[in-house]
Short mmCIF file of C-alpha atoms in Angstrom, two decimals:
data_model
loop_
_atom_site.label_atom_id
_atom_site.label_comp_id
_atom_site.label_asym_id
_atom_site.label_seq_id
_atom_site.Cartn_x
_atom_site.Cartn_y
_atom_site.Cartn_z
CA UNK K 1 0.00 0.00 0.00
CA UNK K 2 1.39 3.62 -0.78
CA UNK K 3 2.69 5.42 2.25
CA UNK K 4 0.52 8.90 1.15
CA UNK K 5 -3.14 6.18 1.59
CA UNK K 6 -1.63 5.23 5.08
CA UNK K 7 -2.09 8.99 6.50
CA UNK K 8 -4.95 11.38 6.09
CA UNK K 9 -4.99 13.95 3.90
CA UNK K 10 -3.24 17.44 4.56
CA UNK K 11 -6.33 18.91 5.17
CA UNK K 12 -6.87 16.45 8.54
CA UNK K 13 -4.08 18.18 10.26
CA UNK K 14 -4.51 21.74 10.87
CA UNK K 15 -1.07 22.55 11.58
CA UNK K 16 -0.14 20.69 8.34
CA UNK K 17 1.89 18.54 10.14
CA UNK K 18 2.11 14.41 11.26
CA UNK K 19 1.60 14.50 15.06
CA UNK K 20 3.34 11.12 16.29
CA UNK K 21 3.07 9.71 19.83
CA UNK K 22 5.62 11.70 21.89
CA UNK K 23 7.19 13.22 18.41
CA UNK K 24 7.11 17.06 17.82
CA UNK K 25 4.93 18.08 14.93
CA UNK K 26 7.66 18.33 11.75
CA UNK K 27 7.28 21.76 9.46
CA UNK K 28 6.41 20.63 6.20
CA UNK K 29 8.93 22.18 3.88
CA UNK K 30 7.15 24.10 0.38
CA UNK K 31 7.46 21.66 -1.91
CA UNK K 32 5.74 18.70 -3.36
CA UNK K 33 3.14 17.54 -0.36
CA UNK K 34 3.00 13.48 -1.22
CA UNK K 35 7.02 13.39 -1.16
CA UNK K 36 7.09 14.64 2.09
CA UNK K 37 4.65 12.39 3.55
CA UNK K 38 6.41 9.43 2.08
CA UNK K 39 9.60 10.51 3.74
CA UNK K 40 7.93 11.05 7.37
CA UNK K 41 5.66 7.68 6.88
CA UNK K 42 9.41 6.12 5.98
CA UNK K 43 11.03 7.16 9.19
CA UNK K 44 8.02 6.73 11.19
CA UNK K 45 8.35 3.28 9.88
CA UNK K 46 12.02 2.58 10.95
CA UNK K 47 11.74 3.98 14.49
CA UNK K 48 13.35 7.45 13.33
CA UNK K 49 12.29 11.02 14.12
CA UNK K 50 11.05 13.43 11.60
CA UNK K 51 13.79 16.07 10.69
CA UNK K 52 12.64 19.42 11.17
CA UNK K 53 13.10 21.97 8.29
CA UNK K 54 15.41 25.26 8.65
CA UNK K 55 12.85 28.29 10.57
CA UNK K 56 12.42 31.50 8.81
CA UNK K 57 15.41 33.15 10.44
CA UNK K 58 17.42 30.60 7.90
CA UNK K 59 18.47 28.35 11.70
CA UNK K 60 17.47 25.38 12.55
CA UNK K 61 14.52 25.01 14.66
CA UNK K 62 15.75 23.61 18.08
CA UNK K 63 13.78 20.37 19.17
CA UNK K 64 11.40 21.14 22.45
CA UNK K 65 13.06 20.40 25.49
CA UNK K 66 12.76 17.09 27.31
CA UNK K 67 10.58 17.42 30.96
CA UNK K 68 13.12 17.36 33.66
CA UNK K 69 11.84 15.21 35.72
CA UNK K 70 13.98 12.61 34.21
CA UNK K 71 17.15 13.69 35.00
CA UNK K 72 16.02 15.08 38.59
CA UNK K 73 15.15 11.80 39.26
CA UNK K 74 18.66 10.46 38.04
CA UNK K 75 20.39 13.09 40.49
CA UNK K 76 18.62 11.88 42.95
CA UNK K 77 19.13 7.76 42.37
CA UNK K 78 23.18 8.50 42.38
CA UNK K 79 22.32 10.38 45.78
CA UNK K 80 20.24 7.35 46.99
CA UNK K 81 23.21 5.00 45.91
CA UNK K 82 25.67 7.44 46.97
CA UNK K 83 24.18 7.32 50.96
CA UNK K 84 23.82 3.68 50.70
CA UNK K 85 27.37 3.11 49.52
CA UNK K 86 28.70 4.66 52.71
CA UNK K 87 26.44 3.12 55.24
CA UNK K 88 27.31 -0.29 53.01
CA UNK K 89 30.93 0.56 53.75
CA UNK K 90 30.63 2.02 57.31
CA UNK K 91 28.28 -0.65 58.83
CA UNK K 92 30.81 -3.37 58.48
CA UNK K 93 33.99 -1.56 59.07
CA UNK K 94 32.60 -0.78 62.36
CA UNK K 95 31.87 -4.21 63.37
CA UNK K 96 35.17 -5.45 62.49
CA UNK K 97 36.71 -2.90 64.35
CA UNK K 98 34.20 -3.11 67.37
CA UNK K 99 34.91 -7.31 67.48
CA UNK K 100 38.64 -6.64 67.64
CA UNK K 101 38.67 -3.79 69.85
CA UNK K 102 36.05 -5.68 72.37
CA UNK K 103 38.52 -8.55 72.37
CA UNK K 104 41.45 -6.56 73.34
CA UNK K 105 39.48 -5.08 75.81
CA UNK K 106 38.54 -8.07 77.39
CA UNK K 107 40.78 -11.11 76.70
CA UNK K 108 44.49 -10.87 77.85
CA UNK K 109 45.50 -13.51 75.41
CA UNK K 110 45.91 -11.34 72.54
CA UNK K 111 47.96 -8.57 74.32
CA UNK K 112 49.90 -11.25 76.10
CA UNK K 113 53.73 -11.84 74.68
CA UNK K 114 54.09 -15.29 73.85
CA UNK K 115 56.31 -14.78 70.55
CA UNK K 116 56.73 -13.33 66.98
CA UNK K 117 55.81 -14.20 63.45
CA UNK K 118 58.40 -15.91 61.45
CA UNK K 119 58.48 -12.90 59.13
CA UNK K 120 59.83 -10.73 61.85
CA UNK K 121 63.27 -11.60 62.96
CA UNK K 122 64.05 -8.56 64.39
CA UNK K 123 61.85 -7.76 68.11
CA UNK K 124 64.06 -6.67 70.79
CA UNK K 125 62.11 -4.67 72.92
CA UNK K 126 64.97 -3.36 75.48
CA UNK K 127 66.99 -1.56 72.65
CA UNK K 128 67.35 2.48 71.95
CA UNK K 129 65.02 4.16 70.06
CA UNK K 130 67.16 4.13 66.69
CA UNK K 131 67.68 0.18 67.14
CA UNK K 132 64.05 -0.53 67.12
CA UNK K 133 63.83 2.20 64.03
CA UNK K 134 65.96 0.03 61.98
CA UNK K 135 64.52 -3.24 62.98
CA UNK K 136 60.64 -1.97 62.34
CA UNK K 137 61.99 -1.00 59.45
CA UNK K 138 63.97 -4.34 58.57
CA UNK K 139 60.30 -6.36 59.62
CA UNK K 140 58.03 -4.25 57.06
CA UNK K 141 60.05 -4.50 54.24
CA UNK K 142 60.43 -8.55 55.09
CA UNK K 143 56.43 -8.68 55.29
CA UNK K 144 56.18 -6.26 51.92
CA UNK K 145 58.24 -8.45 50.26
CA UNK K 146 56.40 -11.95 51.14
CA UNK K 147 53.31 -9.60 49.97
CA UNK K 148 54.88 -9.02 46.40
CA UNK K 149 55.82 -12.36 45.92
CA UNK K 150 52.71 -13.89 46.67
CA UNK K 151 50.84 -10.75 44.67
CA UNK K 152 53.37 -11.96 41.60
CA UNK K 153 52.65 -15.73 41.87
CA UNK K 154 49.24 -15.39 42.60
CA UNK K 155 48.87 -12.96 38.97
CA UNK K 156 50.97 -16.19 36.93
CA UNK K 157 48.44 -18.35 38.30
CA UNK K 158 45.25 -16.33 37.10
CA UNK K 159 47.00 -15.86 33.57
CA UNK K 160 48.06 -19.66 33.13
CA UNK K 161 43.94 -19.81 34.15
CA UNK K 162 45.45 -22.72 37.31
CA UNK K 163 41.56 -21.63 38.79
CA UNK K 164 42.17 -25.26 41.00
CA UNK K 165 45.18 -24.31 42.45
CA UNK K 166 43.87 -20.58 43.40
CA UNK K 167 41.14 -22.15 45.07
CA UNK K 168 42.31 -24.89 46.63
CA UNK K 169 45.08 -22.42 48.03
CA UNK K 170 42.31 -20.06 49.35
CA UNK K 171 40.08 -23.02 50.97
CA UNK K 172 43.03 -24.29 52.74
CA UNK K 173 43.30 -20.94 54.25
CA UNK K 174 39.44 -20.57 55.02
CA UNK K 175 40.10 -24.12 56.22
CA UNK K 176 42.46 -23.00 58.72
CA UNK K 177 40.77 -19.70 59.86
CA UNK K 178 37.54 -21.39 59.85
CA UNK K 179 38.80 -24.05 62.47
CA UNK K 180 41.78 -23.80 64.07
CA UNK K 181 41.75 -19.60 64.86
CA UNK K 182 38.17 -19.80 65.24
CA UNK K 183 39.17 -22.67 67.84
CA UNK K 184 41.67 -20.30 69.52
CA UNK K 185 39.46 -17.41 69.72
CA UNK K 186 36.18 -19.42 71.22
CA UNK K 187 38.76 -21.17 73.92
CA UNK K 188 39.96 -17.79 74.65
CA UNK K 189 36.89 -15.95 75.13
CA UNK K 190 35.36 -18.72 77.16
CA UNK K 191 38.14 -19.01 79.26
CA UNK K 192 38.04 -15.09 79.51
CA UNK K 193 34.61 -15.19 80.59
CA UNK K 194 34.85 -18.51 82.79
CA UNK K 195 32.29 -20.15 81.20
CA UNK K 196 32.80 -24.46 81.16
CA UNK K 197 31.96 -26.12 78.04
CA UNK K 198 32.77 -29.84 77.54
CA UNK K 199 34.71 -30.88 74.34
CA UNK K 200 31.94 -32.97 72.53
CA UNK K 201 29.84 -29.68 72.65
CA UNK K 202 33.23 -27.63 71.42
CA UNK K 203 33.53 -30.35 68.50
CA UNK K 204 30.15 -30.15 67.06
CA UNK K 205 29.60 -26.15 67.39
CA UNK K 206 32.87 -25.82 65.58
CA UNK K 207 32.42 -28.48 63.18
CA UNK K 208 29.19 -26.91 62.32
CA UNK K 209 30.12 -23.34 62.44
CA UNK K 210 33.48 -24.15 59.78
CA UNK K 211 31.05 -26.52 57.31
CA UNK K 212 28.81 -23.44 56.99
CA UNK K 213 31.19 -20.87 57.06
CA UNK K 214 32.97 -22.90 54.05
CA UNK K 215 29.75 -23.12 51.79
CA UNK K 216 28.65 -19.98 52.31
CA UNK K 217 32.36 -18.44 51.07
CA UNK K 218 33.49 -20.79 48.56
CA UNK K 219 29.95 -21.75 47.52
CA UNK K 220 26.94 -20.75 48.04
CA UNK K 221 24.43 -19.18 50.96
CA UNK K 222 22.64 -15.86 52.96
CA UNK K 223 23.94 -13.63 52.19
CA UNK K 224 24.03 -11.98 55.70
CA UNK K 225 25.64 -15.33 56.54
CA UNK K 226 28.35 -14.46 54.08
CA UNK K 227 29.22 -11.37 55.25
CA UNK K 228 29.39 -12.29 58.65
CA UNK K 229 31.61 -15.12 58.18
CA UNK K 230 33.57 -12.53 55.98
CA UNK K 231 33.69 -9.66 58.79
CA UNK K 232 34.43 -12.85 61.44
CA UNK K 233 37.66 -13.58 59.44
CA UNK K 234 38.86 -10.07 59.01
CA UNK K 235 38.64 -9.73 63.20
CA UNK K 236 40.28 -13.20 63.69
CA UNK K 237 43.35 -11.85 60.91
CA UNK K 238 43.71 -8.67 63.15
CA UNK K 239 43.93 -10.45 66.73
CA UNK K 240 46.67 -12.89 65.12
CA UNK K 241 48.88 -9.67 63.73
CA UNK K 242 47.86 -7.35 67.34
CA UNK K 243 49.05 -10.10 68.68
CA UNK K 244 52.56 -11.53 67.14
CA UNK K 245 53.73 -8.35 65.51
CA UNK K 246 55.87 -6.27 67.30
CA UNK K 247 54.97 -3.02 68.54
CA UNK K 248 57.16 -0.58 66.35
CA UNK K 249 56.42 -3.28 63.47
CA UNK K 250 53.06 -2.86 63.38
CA UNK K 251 53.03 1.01 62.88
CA UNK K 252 55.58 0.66 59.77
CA UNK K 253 54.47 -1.66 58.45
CA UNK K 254 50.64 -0.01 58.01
CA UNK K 255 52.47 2.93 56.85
CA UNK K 256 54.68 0.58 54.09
CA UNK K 257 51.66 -1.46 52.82
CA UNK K 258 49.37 1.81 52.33
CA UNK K 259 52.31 2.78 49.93
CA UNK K 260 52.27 -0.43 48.22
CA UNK K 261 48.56 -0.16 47.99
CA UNK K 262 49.30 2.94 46.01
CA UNK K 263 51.99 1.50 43.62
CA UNK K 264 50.13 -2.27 43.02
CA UNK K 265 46.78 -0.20 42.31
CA UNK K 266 47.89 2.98 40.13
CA UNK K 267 50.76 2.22 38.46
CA UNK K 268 50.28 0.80 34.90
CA UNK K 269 51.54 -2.16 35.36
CA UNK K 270 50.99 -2.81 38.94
CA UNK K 271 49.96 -6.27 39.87
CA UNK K 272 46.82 -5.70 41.15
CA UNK K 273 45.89 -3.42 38.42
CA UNK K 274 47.13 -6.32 36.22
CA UNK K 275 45.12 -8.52 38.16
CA UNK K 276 41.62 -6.53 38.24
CA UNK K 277 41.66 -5.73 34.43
CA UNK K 278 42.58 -9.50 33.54
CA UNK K 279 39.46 -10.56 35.49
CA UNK K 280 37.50 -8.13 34.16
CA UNK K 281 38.89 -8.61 30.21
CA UNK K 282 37.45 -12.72 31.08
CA UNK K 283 34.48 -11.06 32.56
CA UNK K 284 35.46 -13.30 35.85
CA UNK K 285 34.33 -12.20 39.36
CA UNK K 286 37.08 -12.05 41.52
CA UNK K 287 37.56 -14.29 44.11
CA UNK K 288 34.90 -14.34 47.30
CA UNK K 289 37.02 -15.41 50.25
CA UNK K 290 39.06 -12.29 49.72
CA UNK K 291 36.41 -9.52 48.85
CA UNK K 292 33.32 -8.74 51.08
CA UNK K 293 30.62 -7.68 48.70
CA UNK K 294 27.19 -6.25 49.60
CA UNK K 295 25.08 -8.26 46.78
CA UNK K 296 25.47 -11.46 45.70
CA UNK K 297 28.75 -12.51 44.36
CA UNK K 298 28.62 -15.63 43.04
CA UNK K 299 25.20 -14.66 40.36
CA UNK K 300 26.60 -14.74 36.89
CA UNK K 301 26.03 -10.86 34.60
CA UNK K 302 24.80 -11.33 31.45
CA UNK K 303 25.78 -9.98 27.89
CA UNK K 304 25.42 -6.60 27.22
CA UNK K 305 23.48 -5.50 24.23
CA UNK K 306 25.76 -3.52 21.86
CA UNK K 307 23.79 -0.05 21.82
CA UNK K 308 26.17 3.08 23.34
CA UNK K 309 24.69 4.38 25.94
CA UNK K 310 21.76 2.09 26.82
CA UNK K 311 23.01 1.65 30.11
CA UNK K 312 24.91 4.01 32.57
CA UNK K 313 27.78 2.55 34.09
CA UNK K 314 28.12 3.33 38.08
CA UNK K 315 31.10 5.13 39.14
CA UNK K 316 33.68 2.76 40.75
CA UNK K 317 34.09 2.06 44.53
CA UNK K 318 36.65 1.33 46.29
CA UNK K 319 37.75 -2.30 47.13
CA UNK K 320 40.67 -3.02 48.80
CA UNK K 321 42.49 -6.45 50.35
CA UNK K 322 44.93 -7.68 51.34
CA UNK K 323 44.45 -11.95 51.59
CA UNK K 324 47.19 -14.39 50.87
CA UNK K 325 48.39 -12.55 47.86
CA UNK K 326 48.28 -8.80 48.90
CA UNK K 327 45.90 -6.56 48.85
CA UNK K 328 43.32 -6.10 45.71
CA UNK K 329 42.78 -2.41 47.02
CA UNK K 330 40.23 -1.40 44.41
CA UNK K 331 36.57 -0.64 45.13
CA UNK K 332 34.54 -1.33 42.56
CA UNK K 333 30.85 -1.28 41.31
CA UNK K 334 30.92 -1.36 38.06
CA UNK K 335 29.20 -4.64 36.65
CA UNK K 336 31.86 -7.25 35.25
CA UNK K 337 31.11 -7.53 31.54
CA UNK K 338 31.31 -10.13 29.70
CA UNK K 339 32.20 -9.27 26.20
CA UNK K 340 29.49 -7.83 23.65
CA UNK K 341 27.56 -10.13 21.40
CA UNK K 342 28.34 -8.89 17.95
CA UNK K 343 24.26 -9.89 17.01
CA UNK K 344 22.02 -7.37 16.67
CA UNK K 345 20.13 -5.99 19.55
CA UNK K 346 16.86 -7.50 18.34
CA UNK K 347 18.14 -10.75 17.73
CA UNK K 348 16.38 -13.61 18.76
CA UNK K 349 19.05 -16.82 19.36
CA UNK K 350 20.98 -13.74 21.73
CA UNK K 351 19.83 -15.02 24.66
CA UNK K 352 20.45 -14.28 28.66
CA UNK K 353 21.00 -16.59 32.13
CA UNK K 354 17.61 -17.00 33.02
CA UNK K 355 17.85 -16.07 36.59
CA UNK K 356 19.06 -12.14 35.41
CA UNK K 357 15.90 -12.30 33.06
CA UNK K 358 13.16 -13.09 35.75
CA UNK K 359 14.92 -10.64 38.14
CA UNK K 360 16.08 -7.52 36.69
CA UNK K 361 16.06 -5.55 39.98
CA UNK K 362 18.58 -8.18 41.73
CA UNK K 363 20.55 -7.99 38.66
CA UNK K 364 20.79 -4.51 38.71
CA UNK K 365 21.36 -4.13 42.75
CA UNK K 366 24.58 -6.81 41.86
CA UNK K 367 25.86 -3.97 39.57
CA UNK K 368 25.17 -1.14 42.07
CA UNK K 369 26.87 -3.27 45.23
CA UNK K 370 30.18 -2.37 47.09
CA UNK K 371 32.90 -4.68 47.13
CA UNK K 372 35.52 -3.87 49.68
CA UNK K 373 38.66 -6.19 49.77
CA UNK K 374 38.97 -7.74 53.45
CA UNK K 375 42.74 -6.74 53.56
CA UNK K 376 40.87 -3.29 54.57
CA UNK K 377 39.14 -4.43 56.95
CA UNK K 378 41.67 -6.37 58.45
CA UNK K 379 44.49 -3.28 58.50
CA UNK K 380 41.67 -0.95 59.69
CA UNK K 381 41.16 -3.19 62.85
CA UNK K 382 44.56 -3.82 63.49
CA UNK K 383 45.10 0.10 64.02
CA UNK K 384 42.65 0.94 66.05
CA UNK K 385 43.16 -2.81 68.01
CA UNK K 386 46.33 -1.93 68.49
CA UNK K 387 45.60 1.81 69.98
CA UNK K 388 43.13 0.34 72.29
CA UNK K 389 45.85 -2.29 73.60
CA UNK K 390 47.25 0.06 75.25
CA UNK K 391 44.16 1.04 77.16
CA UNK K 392 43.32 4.62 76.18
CA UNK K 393 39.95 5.56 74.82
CA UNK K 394 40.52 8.72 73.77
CA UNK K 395 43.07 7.47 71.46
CA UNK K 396 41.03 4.35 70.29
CA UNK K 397 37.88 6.51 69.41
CA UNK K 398 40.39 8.91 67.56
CA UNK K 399 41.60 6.49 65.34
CA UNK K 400 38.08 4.99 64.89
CA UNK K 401 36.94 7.99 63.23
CA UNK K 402 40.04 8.72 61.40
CA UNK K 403 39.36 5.60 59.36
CA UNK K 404 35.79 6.23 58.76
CA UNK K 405 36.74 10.33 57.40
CA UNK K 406 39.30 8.65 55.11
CA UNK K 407 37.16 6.29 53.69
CA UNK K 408 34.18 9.33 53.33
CA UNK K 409 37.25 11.16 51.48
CA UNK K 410 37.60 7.74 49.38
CA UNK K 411 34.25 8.02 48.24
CA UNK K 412 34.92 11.65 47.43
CA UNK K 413 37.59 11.08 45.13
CA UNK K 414 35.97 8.16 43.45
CA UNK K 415 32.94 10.58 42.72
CA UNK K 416 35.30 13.27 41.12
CA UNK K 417 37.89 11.13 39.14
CA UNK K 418 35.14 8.03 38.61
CA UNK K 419 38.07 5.58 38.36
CA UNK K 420 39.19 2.67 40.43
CA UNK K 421 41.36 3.60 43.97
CA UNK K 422 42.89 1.93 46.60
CA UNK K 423 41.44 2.03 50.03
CA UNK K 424 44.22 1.63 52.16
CA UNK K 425 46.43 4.79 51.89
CA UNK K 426 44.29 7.78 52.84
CA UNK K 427 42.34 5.93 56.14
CA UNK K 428 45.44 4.63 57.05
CA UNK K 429 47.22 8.27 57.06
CA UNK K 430 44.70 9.72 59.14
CA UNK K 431 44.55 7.10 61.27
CA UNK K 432 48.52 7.29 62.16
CA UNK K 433 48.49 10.99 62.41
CA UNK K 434 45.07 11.28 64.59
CA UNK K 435 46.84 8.21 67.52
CA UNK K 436 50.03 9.89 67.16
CA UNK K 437 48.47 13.54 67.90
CA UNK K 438 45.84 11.97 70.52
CA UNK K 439 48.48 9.88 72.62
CA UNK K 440 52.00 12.30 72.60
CA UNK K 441 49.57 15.47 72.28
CA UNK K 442 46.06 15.67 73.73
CA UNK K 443 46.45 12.95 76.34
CA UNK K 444 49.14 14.23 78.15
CA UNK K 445 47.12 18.09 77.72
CA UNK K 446 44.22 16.66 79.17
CA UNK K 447 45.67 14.94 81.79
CA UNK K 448 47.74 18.04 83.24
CA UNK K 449 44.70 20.10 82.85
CA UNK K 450 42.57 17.47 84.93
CA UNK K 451 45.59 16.97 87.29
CA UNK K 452 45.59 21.23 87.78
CA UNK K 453 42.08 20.51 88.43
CA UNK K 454 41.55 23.57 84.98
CA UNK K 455 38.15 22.75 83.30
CA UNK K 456 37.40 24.00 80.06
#
């Protein structure tokens, strides 16, 4: 059928123009009439919108403008997100930090001297000030370099795609936290508390609690259930370094490993930037015993359709670690992409993992979520564990919300440069310089004014 016996005649339209559904009325240039009409029917037909014709002023005529509702309501979605990100981040953090620092508060086991990691050779606690310098000094760089090494073998491991040997490596460690720290830390606290328990009771608690800890890391579970067993292992990591590092030590090395953090994560070839942009070339998900997410982790992201600009991608957030390998300090939220299916959009056989098609709104909330490497967590309790070892509150609560302004200033400068960052460096710095000014500065002020009996 001709186009011009699809549309009423001129004389039906008293502007002289096609009014489509949500289209602006086109200006019908002078001209021949039916031409026209078979152009507009044409694009109409092909999903296109009418060009409009040059105004009298010889210009273009500028298309109305769009309601702004729409992107009101996008400012306000990145707010929403933006809010949730940080109570997402801050919720945990806190826990981890509250588990270790109610420990050291209340069991002497991890405050007690009882030796030294291997990696630390050098501990003697009655030497001069420039002595224990040197040796702190000595221990980081002993402990950065295990860190690179393992960072390096892990990354030859993920290339050569040996995905059995990674994971057996990380169950045998979930293995041993799971159980035998776990172990520690129950006997500890109950022994703390002076509460008997016989050892069949002991046996099957912990046999249960490791089983379901294990499926729900390495496999699959709650996901509140995840995260706690996640959060549980960060604590357990921090009491074992409070403990066994020594005291200099511990303060270097933070400092040394937030620089690393810095180098591994923004250099161009740094090994965890090598390691993030394999994973995300394969479209893999990295691995969930060493990253604490806040959706799902183990759902699999389908295809993306190859139309620019469909879809928004979320700014990145910051996910940092340190596990067996060093610390993946990158947060990220960005969903990981498989690559694009060179069909067309419309294209039937192009088909997506059933579970993402029956639930868009999880699918989309596992693109939004936070992913925050547990090496964070577990450096973030073991500064502000270690300032509360040494029983001053003032200094503990310092440091506690040192960490939480540097991750807030995180966020900031994810929002602003919109690129992956590591985690580590800026909390850490505050943290140092805020127990450093509260224990040599404002303690000893507040003390002489409370001693002078001065109130202000």
């Amino acid at each position: 059928m001709d186009a011009r016996e699809q549309l009423p005649p001129m004389s039906a339209y008293p502007d002289g123009a096609f009014h489509g559904p949500g289209q602006e009325p086109p200006v019908l240039p002078p001209g021949n009439p039916a031409a026209t009409i078979d152009d507009i029917s044409v694009q109409i037909r092909e999903g296109q919108r009418p060009a409009s014709t040059p105004g009298p002023d010889g210009q273009p005529r500028q298309p109305r403008r769009r309601n702004s509702s729409t992107s009101v309501e996008e400012e306000e979605e990145v707010l929403k997100y933006g809010a949730e990100h940080v109570i997402m981040l801050f919720v945990p953090v806190t826990i981890c930090m509250a588990i270790v620092v109610a420990t050291i508060s209340s069991v002497t086991f991890y405050t007690r001297r009882d030796g030294y990691l291997v990696y630390t050779p050098f501990h003697d606690d009655q030497a001069d000030a420039g002595t224990k310098v040197w040796q702190s000094l000595a221990n980081a760089f002993i402990v950065l370099g295990i860190v690179v090494v393992m960072t390096i073998l892990l990354i030859v491991l993920y290339k050569c795609r040996c995905y059995k040997i990674i994971h057996g490596w990380l169950i045998a460690t979930s293995l041993i936290l799971l159980f035998l720290f776990s172990y520690i830390f129950f006997g500890e606290v109950l022994t703390a508390y002076n509460i008997p328990l016989d050892y069949i009771t002991v046996a099957f608690f912990m046999w249960n609690f490791g089983v379901v800890g294990m499926v729900c890391i390495h496999w699959k579970g709650p996901l509140l259930l995840q995260q706690a067993y996640l959060i549980l292992i960060s604590a357990l990591m921090a009491l074992t370094f409070i403990k066994y590092l020594p005291d200099w030590t511990t303060w270097v090395l933070l400092a040394v490993l937030s620089v690393w953090d810095l180098v591994a994560v923004l250099c161009p070839k740094g090994p965890l930037r090598i390691l993030v942009e394999t994973a995300e070339e394969r479209g893999d998900t990295l691995f969930p015993a060493l990253i604490y997410s806040s959706t799902v982790m183990y759902q699999v992201v389908g295809t993306v359709d190859g139309q620019e600009g469909s879809n928004s991608t979320p700014p990145s957030s910051p996910m940092g670690g340190q596990g067996p390998h060093g610390p993946p300090d990158q947060w990220e939220t960005s969903p990981r992409r498989r690559p694009v299916n060179p069909r067309p959009p419309g294209d039937p056989n192009q088909r997506r993992p059933a579970a993402n098609a029956a639930n868009p709104r999880q699918e989309d909330q596992e693109e939004r979520g936070v992913k925050l490497g547990l090496g964070d967590f577990i450096f973030y309790s073991v500064l502000v564990g270690k300032a509360s070892s040494y029983g001053d509150w003032n200094t503990t609560i310092a440091c506690f919300v040192a960490i939480l302004i540097g991750l807030c200033f995180t966020l900031m400068l994810l929002a602003i440069f919109k690129k992956a960052l590591p985690a580590l460096p800026i909390s850490i710095c505050f943290g140092i310089i805020f127990y450093f000014a509260t224990s040599q500065l404002m303690t000893p002020f507040c003390e002489a004014l409370a001693s002078n009996q001065v109130f202000i």
